């Protein structure tokens, strides 16, 4: 009994009080409802995967962050994203699922990152992907951001900008400048917003891209203007390679259809600086920023990959996906106090409060209310009335219903509106009507 | 590219195809909605806890099954239930939460159990608990099973029996027979249903409980009759110790109020064989069985504990809780084909199917439908009409809406009801009305 262990959690893990958890869950639920509205199907894969699956790609920063399981001689680890499990799932069940396969997945992933404010080692990802069998039309690249746009609309934060580019196009531009190691160049320019132009030039120099080439490349991708002007700027280049031509055609089509899918032009930005550092993207790439809070970084990113599951199957499975880092998004929206208008934190619920000796009448009432689907709580602990009302206050019940001697004699209830402080006698019928 | 890794998951982990996942999620959602209706508040704790928290209790079968994390020198492991994290949470946040604290928690837990059919190493638990500060009234012991009863009603499986007993009562009986090691005796009789009377007698003998005592005990607890008869049977015993008297009074009160909370007497069974092997229960104990499928075992168990968090705080925190093993419940209900009436697996959703060249009109239509909140899918992949219809068939869309040359000329749509095979021309207004 004397050996009390101080209760605590590991650093880098998020844990909320119930009132905040309710807001978090509302955000999660809006995301899920929107995914379902667009006919994405749910999957839920094990958090623990075989090591050979998670390490299939080899190398990489993320893989160093993997949490391994220490149990017997088994080779097990916690997933670090939902994309590798998707690749494994689609390859494993390819004969049982229908292509194009639209799936959503909301689940926790694990990364042993360096500890820093606003970064979490356990976090929810909310992913949508559409996987084709051999081919997948470009319309999908346009529809997926429409889902994201609707989510931000629903949480009253439609002031977002979806930045978009195309990997083939940028590769074509890099090629035209005479740079061969386009992967490394992409990784360097992906850091532009974070580390600034000078440092990118330095990094490009370190991979043998000379100053002239670097300047030329950075001038092209840093172009600022309306989407129309950006397309004019791109088309004014005298580049003729296949990558450039294909990439430009894809970007134009996807941009065009994003607008047709209902995303306003003001919420889209053709932005050649967006490359997505990860090397598996091969076409469309997106990043989403909250206007006025660009320093937070992208809250939703993704893109097109030509072959999802090459480690697990010989089938060619092209796909397009977008991912919201929910835990981080919640943290960020909370920091900028964006939930004030989003969620009504006074639940419309009521507390039934029988006086001592009138518990049975209280239970009778709550049974009837619950039969009508009313969300209600009955307080049956002994104690002073003051204590009971402070419970109602603390838990922010909207209404308190009192049952005691008078009420039973008169055959009614006393209803207190905790927001206005008003108190009135009310019949059971009217009460049920009010709370329903 | 030639190094294909066979895609597979670890044994003992459940993974479903999307059509089954939808049913699973519906079950989960009904449970969550019912928890919320009874004003339980959500919490979501990290899956990884500090080792010192999970191993605080020491010893025990479950603790041998813990998955430890192998990362640096940190002492981390995966939670094996939601009760230890609750104890840690309540102790850690005791100044920020309101008592009695009603929380629900739905999350995955991990146990490295021996591999066997229908048992899972990763599974969802759905827990509700009410935690008092110093005291907690017995009314809570009666209300909690009402939540469970409502859940089974909602999934069209109200044919359940909540078996109930009281630990104090059974301890009083054991004491009256002259047995001292009541913990061990409880653990033995808990196995009665599983291993049979003879084996229990043998196990009791092995802990120095002689044949007479064992027979006496087993005769008492094996009594079969209506609840009224069982209470008569208990009261006919000439036992006078405190445990017996208190336990009986508690059991009667909880039983009485369970009925007042709306659980029919036919769904309650006072059953002295129910002891719950876990040693932390101190009063009310429950197990829930599906009538006709008792061999499956309890689908929802729990009880009263006098002090939840003694490892983490000097505060006395009594509580009452119930837990549904969701993954196992889903598996079992699926095995007995209980979902047939529960869930309509034909979604009421529709597929918009534009002919080649009419994609834009299809997108225009789906935008308008989605604005009205309609759940719909647009198929924009190239290919033969037959392939498109087989996609609609496979994904069980209820309606297919065709847009082509004729439809655009006539200003309407062709609607095919996939259930009846009927096809008709329909105006946009009527279509929206139908699908809303």
PDB file of C-alpha atoms in Angstrom, chain B residues 159-307:
ATOM      1  CA  UNK B 159     -32.269 -12.791 -25.752  1.00  0.00           C
ATOM      2  CA  UNK B 160     -29.435 -12.452 -23.249  1.00  0.00           C
ATOM      3  CA  UNK B 161     -29.173 -13.335 -19.580  1.00  0.00           C
ATOM      4  CA  UNK B 162     -27.213 -11.232 -17.156  1.00  0.00           C
ATOM      5  CA  UNK B 163     -25.917 -13.622 -14.486  1.00  0.00           C
ATOM      6  CA  UNK B 164     -25.176 -11.866 -11.257  1.00  0.00           C
ATOM      7  CA  UNK B 165     -23.803 -12.542  -7.824  1.00  0.00           C
ATOM      8  CA  UNK B 166     -21.995 -10.737  -5.029  1.00  0.00           C
ATOM      9  CA  UNK B 167     -18.467 -11.443  -3.859  1.00  0.00           C
ATOM     10  CA  UNK B 168     -19.186 -10.573  -0.222  1.00  0.00           C
ATOM     11  CA  UNK B 169     -22.093 -12.987  -0.161  1.00  0.00           C
ATOM     12  CA  UNK B 170     -20.096 -15.851  -1.604  1.00  0.00           C
ATOM     13  CA  UNK B 171     -17.183 -15.058   0.719  1.00  0.00           C
ATOM     14  CA  UNK B 172     -19.638 -15.181   3.635  1.00  0.00           C
ATOM     15  CA  UNK B 173     -20.843 -18.602   2.499  1.00  0.00           C
ATOM     16  CA  UNK B 174     -17.278 -19.900   2.066  1.00  0.00           C
ATOM     17  CA  UNK B 175     -16.391 -18.561   5.498  1.00  0.00           C
ATOM     18  CA  UNK B 176     -19.450 -20.245   7.069  1.00  0.00           C
ATOM     19  CA  UNK B 177     -18.282 -23.616   5.745  1.00  0.00           C
ATOM     20  CA  UNK B 178     -14.958 -23.157   7.500  1.00  0.00           C
ATOM     21  CA  UNK B 179     -12.806 -22.485   4.446  1.00  0.00           C
ATOM     22  CA  UNK B 180     -10.122 -19.779   5.030  1.00  0.00           C
ATOM     23  CA  UNK B 181      -8.480 -19.373   1.633  1.00  0.00           C
ATOM     24  CA  UNK B 182     -11.537 -17.875  -0.013  1.00  0.00           C
ATOM     25  CA  UNK B 183      -9.573 -16.263  -2.903  1.00  0.00           C
ATOM     26  CA  UNK B 184      -8.304 -19.637  -4.071  1.00  0.00           C
ATOM     27  CA  UNK B 185     -11.705 -21.239  -3.575  1.00  0.00           C
ATOM     28  CA  UNK B 186     -13.329 -18.503  -5.689  1.00  0.00           C
ATOM     29  CA  UNK B 187     -10.833 -19.039  -8.456  1.00  0.00           C
ATOM     30  CA  UNK B 188     -11.613 -22.755  -8.443  1.00  0.00           C
ATOM     31  CA  UNK B 189     -15.398 -22.453  -8.515  1.00  0.00           C
ATOM     32  CA  UNK B 190     -15.143 -19.805 -11.237  1.00  0.00           C
ATOM     33  CA  UNK B 191     -14.054 -22.679 -13.497  1.00  0.00           C
ATOM     34  CA  UNK B 192     -17.171 -24.788 -12.794  1.00  0.00           C
ATOM     35  CA  UNK B 193     -18.821 -24.220 -16.184  1.00  0.00           C
ATOM     36  CA  UNK B 194     -15.546 -24.835 -18.013  1.00  0.00           C
ATOM     37  CA  UNK B 195     -14.053 -27.881 -16.308  1.00  0.00           C
ATOM     38  CA  UNK B 196     -17.032 -29.499 -14.545  1.00  0.00           C
ATOM     39  CA  UNK B 197     -17.860 -30.362 -10.951  1.00  0.00           C
ATOM     40  CA  UNK B 198     -15.469 -33.272 -10.494  1.00  0.00           C
ATOM     41  CA  UNK B 199     -12.440 -31.278 -11.573  1.00  0.00           C
ATOM     42  CA  UNK B 200     -13.416 -28.408  -9.315  1.00  0.00           C
ATOM     43  CA  UNK B 201     -13.665 -30.790  -6.349  1.00  0.00           C
ATOM     44  CA  UNK B 202     -10.189 -32.016  -7.247  1.00  0.00           C
ATOM     45  CA  UNK B 203      -8.836 -28.465  -7.500  1.00  0.00           C
ATOM     46  CA  UNK B 204     -10.441 -27.588  -4.162  1.00  0.00           C
ATOM     47  CA  UNK B 205      -8.827 -30.674  -2.622  1.00  0.00           C
ATOM     48  CA  UNK B 206      -5.456 -29.507  -3.905  1.00  0.00           C
ATOM     49  CA  UNK B 207      -5.836 -26.321  -1.852  1.00  0.00           C
ATOM     50  CA  UNK B 208      -6.774 -28.279   1.282  1.00  0.00           C
ATOM     51  CA  UNK B 209     -10.545 -27.963   1.071  1.00  0.00           C
ATOM     52  CA  UNK B 210     -11.885 -31.346   2.044  1.00  0.00           C
ATOM     53  CA  UNK B 211     -14.555 -33.314   0.216  1.00  0.00           C
ATOM     54  CA  UNK B 212     -17.354 -32.465   2.644  1.00  0.00           C
ATOM     55  CA  UNK B 213     -16.649 -28.786   2.485  1.00  0.00           C
ATOM     56  CA  UNK B 214     -16.353 -28.891  -1.297  1.00  0.00           C
ATOM     57  CA  UNK B 215     -19.655 -30.780  -1.668  1.00  0.00           C
ATOM     58  CA  UNK B 216     -21.407 -28.392   0.677  1.00  0.00           C
ATOM     59  CA  UNK B 217     -20.107 -25.347  -1.180  1.00  0.00           C
ATOM     60  CA  UNK B 218     -20.898 -26.749  -4.605  1.00  0.00           C
ATOM     61  CA  UNK B 219     -24.409 -27.767  -3.555  1.00  0.00           C
ATOM     62  CA  UNK B 220     -25.143 -24.264  -2.339  1.00  0.00           C
ATOM     63  CA  UNK B 221     -23.859 -22.428  -5.383  1.00  0.00           C
ATOM     64  CA  UNK B 222     -25.319 -24.881  -7.902  1.00  0.00           C
ATOM     65  CA  UNK B 223     -28.882 -24.227  -6.778  1.00  0.00           C
ATOM     66  CA  UNK B 224     -31.191 -23.814  -9.763  1.00  0.00           C
ATOM     67  CA  UNK B 225     -34.471 -21.922  -9.597  1.00  0.00           C
ATOM     68  CA  UNK B 226     -36.201 -18.635 -10.289  1.00  0.00           C
ATOM     69  CA  UNK B 227     -34.617 -15.518  -8.817  1.00  0.00           C
ATOM     70  CA  UNK B 228     -37.264 -15.535  -6.085  1.00  0.00           C
ATOM     71  CA  UNK B 229     -36.470 -19.157  -5.253  1.00  0.00           C
ATOM     72  CA  UNK B 230     -32.740 -18.460  -5.268  1.00  0.00           C
ATOM     73  CA  UNK B 231     -33.179 -15.648  -2.763  1.00  0.00           C
ATOM     74  CA  UNK B 232     -35.340 -17.978  -0.613  1.00  0.00           C
ATOM     75  CA  UNK B 233     -32.615 -20.620  -0.871  1.00  0.00           C
ATOM     76  CA  UNK B 234     -29.950 -18.133   0.246  1.00  0.00           C
ATOM     77  CA  UNK B 235     -32.066 -16.789   3.088  1.00  0.00           C
ATOM     78  CA  UNK B 236     -32.770 -20.322   4.330  1.00  0.00           C
ATOM     79  CA  UNK B 237     -29.066 -20.711   5.192  1.00  0.00           C
ATOM     80  CA  UNK B 238     -28.275 -20.189   8.827  1.00  0.00           C
ATOM     81  CA  UNK B 239     -25.254 -18.010   8.157  1.00  0.00           C
ATOM     82  CA  UNK B 240     -24.731 -14.952  10.328  1.00  0.00           C
ATOM     83  CA  UNK B 241     -21.355 -13.447   9.421  1.00  0.00           C
ATOM     84  CA  UNK B 242     -21.060  -9.817   8.240  1.00  0.00           C
ATOM     85  CA  UNK B 243     -19.947 -10.651   4.723  1.00  0.00           C
ATOM     86  CA  UNK B 244     -23.009 -12.823   4.199  1.00  0.00           C
ATOM     87  CA  UNK B 245     -25.434 -10.234   5.568  1.00  0.00           C
ATOM     88  CA  UNK B 246     -23.917  -7.312   3.677  1.00  0.00           C
ATOM     89  CA  UNK B 247     -23.534  -9.266   0.465  1.00  0.00           C
ATOM     90  CA  UNK B 248     -27.117 -10.473   0.550  1.00  0.00           C
ATOM     91  CA  UNK B 249     -28.448  -6.959   1.217  1.00  0.00           C
ATOM     92  CA  UNK B 250     -26.369  -5.571  -1.672  1.00  0.00           C
ATOM     93  CA  UNK B 251     -27.436  -8.318  -4.054  1.00  0.00           C
ATOM     94  CA  UNK B 252     -31.098  -7.789  -3.236  1.00  0.00           C
ATOM     95  CA  UNK B 253     -30.880  -4.039  -3.677  1.00  0.00           C
ATOM     96  CA  UNK B 254     -28.974  -4.227  -6.963  1.00  0.00           C
ATOM     97  CA  UNK B 255     -31.370  -6.892  -8.314  1.00  0.00           C
ATOM     98  CA  UNK B 256     -34.354  -4.817  -7.282  1.00  0.00           C
ATOM     99  CA  UNK B 257     -33.028  -1.680  -8.960  1.00  0.00           C
ATOM    100  CA  UNK B 258     -31.935  -3.474 -12.110  1.00  0.00           C
ATOM    101  CA  UNK B 259     -35.603  -4.236 -12.631  1.00  0.00           C
ATOM    102  CA  UNK B 260     -36.507  -0.635 -11.839  1.00  0.00           C
ATOM    103  CA  UNK B 261     -33.984   0.451 -14.479  1.00  0.00           C
ATOM    104  CA  UNK B 262     -36.028  -1.537 -16.972  1.00  0.00           C
ATOM    105  CA  UNK B 263     -34.272  -4.896 -17.265  1.00  0.00           C
ATOM    106  CA  UNK B 264     -36.949  -7.652 -17.392  1.00  0.00           C
ATOM    107  CA  UNK B 265     -36.669 -10.259 -14.652  1.00  0.00           C
ATOM    108  CA  UNK B 266     -36.372 -12.955 -17.329  1.00  0.00           C
ATOM    109  CA  UNK B 267     -33.097 -11.411 -18.481  1.00  0.00           C
ATOM    110  CA  UNK B 268     -31.559 -11.516 -14.994  1.00  0.00           C
ATOM    111  CA  UNK B 269     -30.310 -14.617 -13.235  1.00  0.00           C
ATOM    112  CA  UNK B 270     -29.052 -14.587  -9.673  1.00  0.00           C
ATOM    113  CA  UNK B 271     -26.289 -17.139 -10.038  1.00  0.00           C
ATOM    114  CA  UNK B 272     -23.905 -17.959  -7.170  1.00  0.00           C
ATOM    115  CA  UNK B 273     -21.591 -19.785  -9.568  1.00  0.00           C
ATOM    116  CA  UNK B 274     -20.519 -16.419 -11.019  1.00  0.00           C
ATOM    117  CA  UNK B 275     -17.456 -15.256  -9.085  1.00  0.00           C
ATOM    118  CA  UNK B 276     -15.130 -13.637 -11.699  1.00  0.00           C
ATOM    119  CA  UNK B 277     -11.713 -15.136 -11.184  1.00  0.00           C
ATOM    120  CA  UNK B 278      -9.948 -11.756 -11.011  1.00  0.00           C
ATOM    121  CA  UNK B 279      -9.188 -10.879  -7.440  1.00  0.00           C
ATOM    122  CA  UNK B 280      -9.958  -7.177  -7.573  1.00  0.00           C
ATOM    123  CA  UNK B 281     -13.745  -7.541  -7.502  1.00  0.00           C
ATOM    124  CA  UNK B 282     -15.240  -6.984  -4.070  1.00  0.00           C
ATOM    125  CA  UNK B 283     -19.038  -6.861  -4.443  1.00  0.00           C
ATOM    126  CA  UNK B 284     -21.421  -7.158  -7.374  1.00  0.00           C
ATOM    127  CA  UNK B 285     -20.174  -9.387 -10.205  1.00  0.00           C
ATOM    128  CA  UNK B 286     -21.803  -9.986 -13.598  1.00  0.00           C
ATOM    129  CA  UNK B 287     -21.427 -12.176 -16.644  1.00  0.00           C
ATOM    130  CA  UNK B 288     -23.665 -12.008 -19.699  1.00  0.00           C
ATOM    131  CA  UNK B 289     -24.591 -14.995 -21.836  1.00  0.00           C
ATOM    132  CA  UNK B 290     -26.399 -15.255 -25.158  1.00  0.00           C
ATOM    133  CA  UNK B 291     -29.364 -17.586 -24.586  1.00  0.00           C
ATOM    134  CA  UNK B 292     -28.891 -20.791 -26.533  1.00  0.00           C
ATOM    135  CA  UNK B 293     -25.205 -20.030 -27.009  1.00  0.00           C
ATOM    136  CA  UNK B 294     -23.975 -20.337 -23.439  1.00  0.00           C
ATOM    137  CA  UNK B 295     -21.020 -22.451 -24.562  1.00  0.00           C
ATOM    138  CA  UNK B 296     -19.539 -19.341 -26.171  1.00  0.00           C
ATOM    139  CA  UNK B 297     -18.908 -18.045 -22.660  1.00  0.00           C
ATOM    140  CA  UNK B 298     -19.626 -14.618 -21.219  1.00  0.00           C
ATOM    141  CA  UNK B 299     -19.823 -11.819 -23.784  1.00  0.00           C
ATOM    142  CA  UNK B 300     -19.795  -8.998 -21.255  1.00  0.00           C
ATOM    143  CA  UNK B 301     -18.416  -9.154 -17.723  1.00  0.00           C
ATOM    144  CA  UNK B 302     -17.581  -6.890 -14.850  1.00  0.00           C
ATOM    145  CA  UNK B 303     -18.273  -5.902 -11.317  1.00  0.00           C
ATOM    146  CA  UNK B 304     -17.612  -3.709  -8.324  1.00  0.00           C
ATOM    147  CA  UNK B 305     -14.138  -2.988  -6.954  1.00  0.00           C
ATOM    148  CA  UNK B 306     -13.569  -1.162  -3.720  1.00  0.00           C
ATOM    149  CA  UNK B 307     -10.412   0.629  -4.707  1.00  0.00           C
TER     150      UNK B 307
END
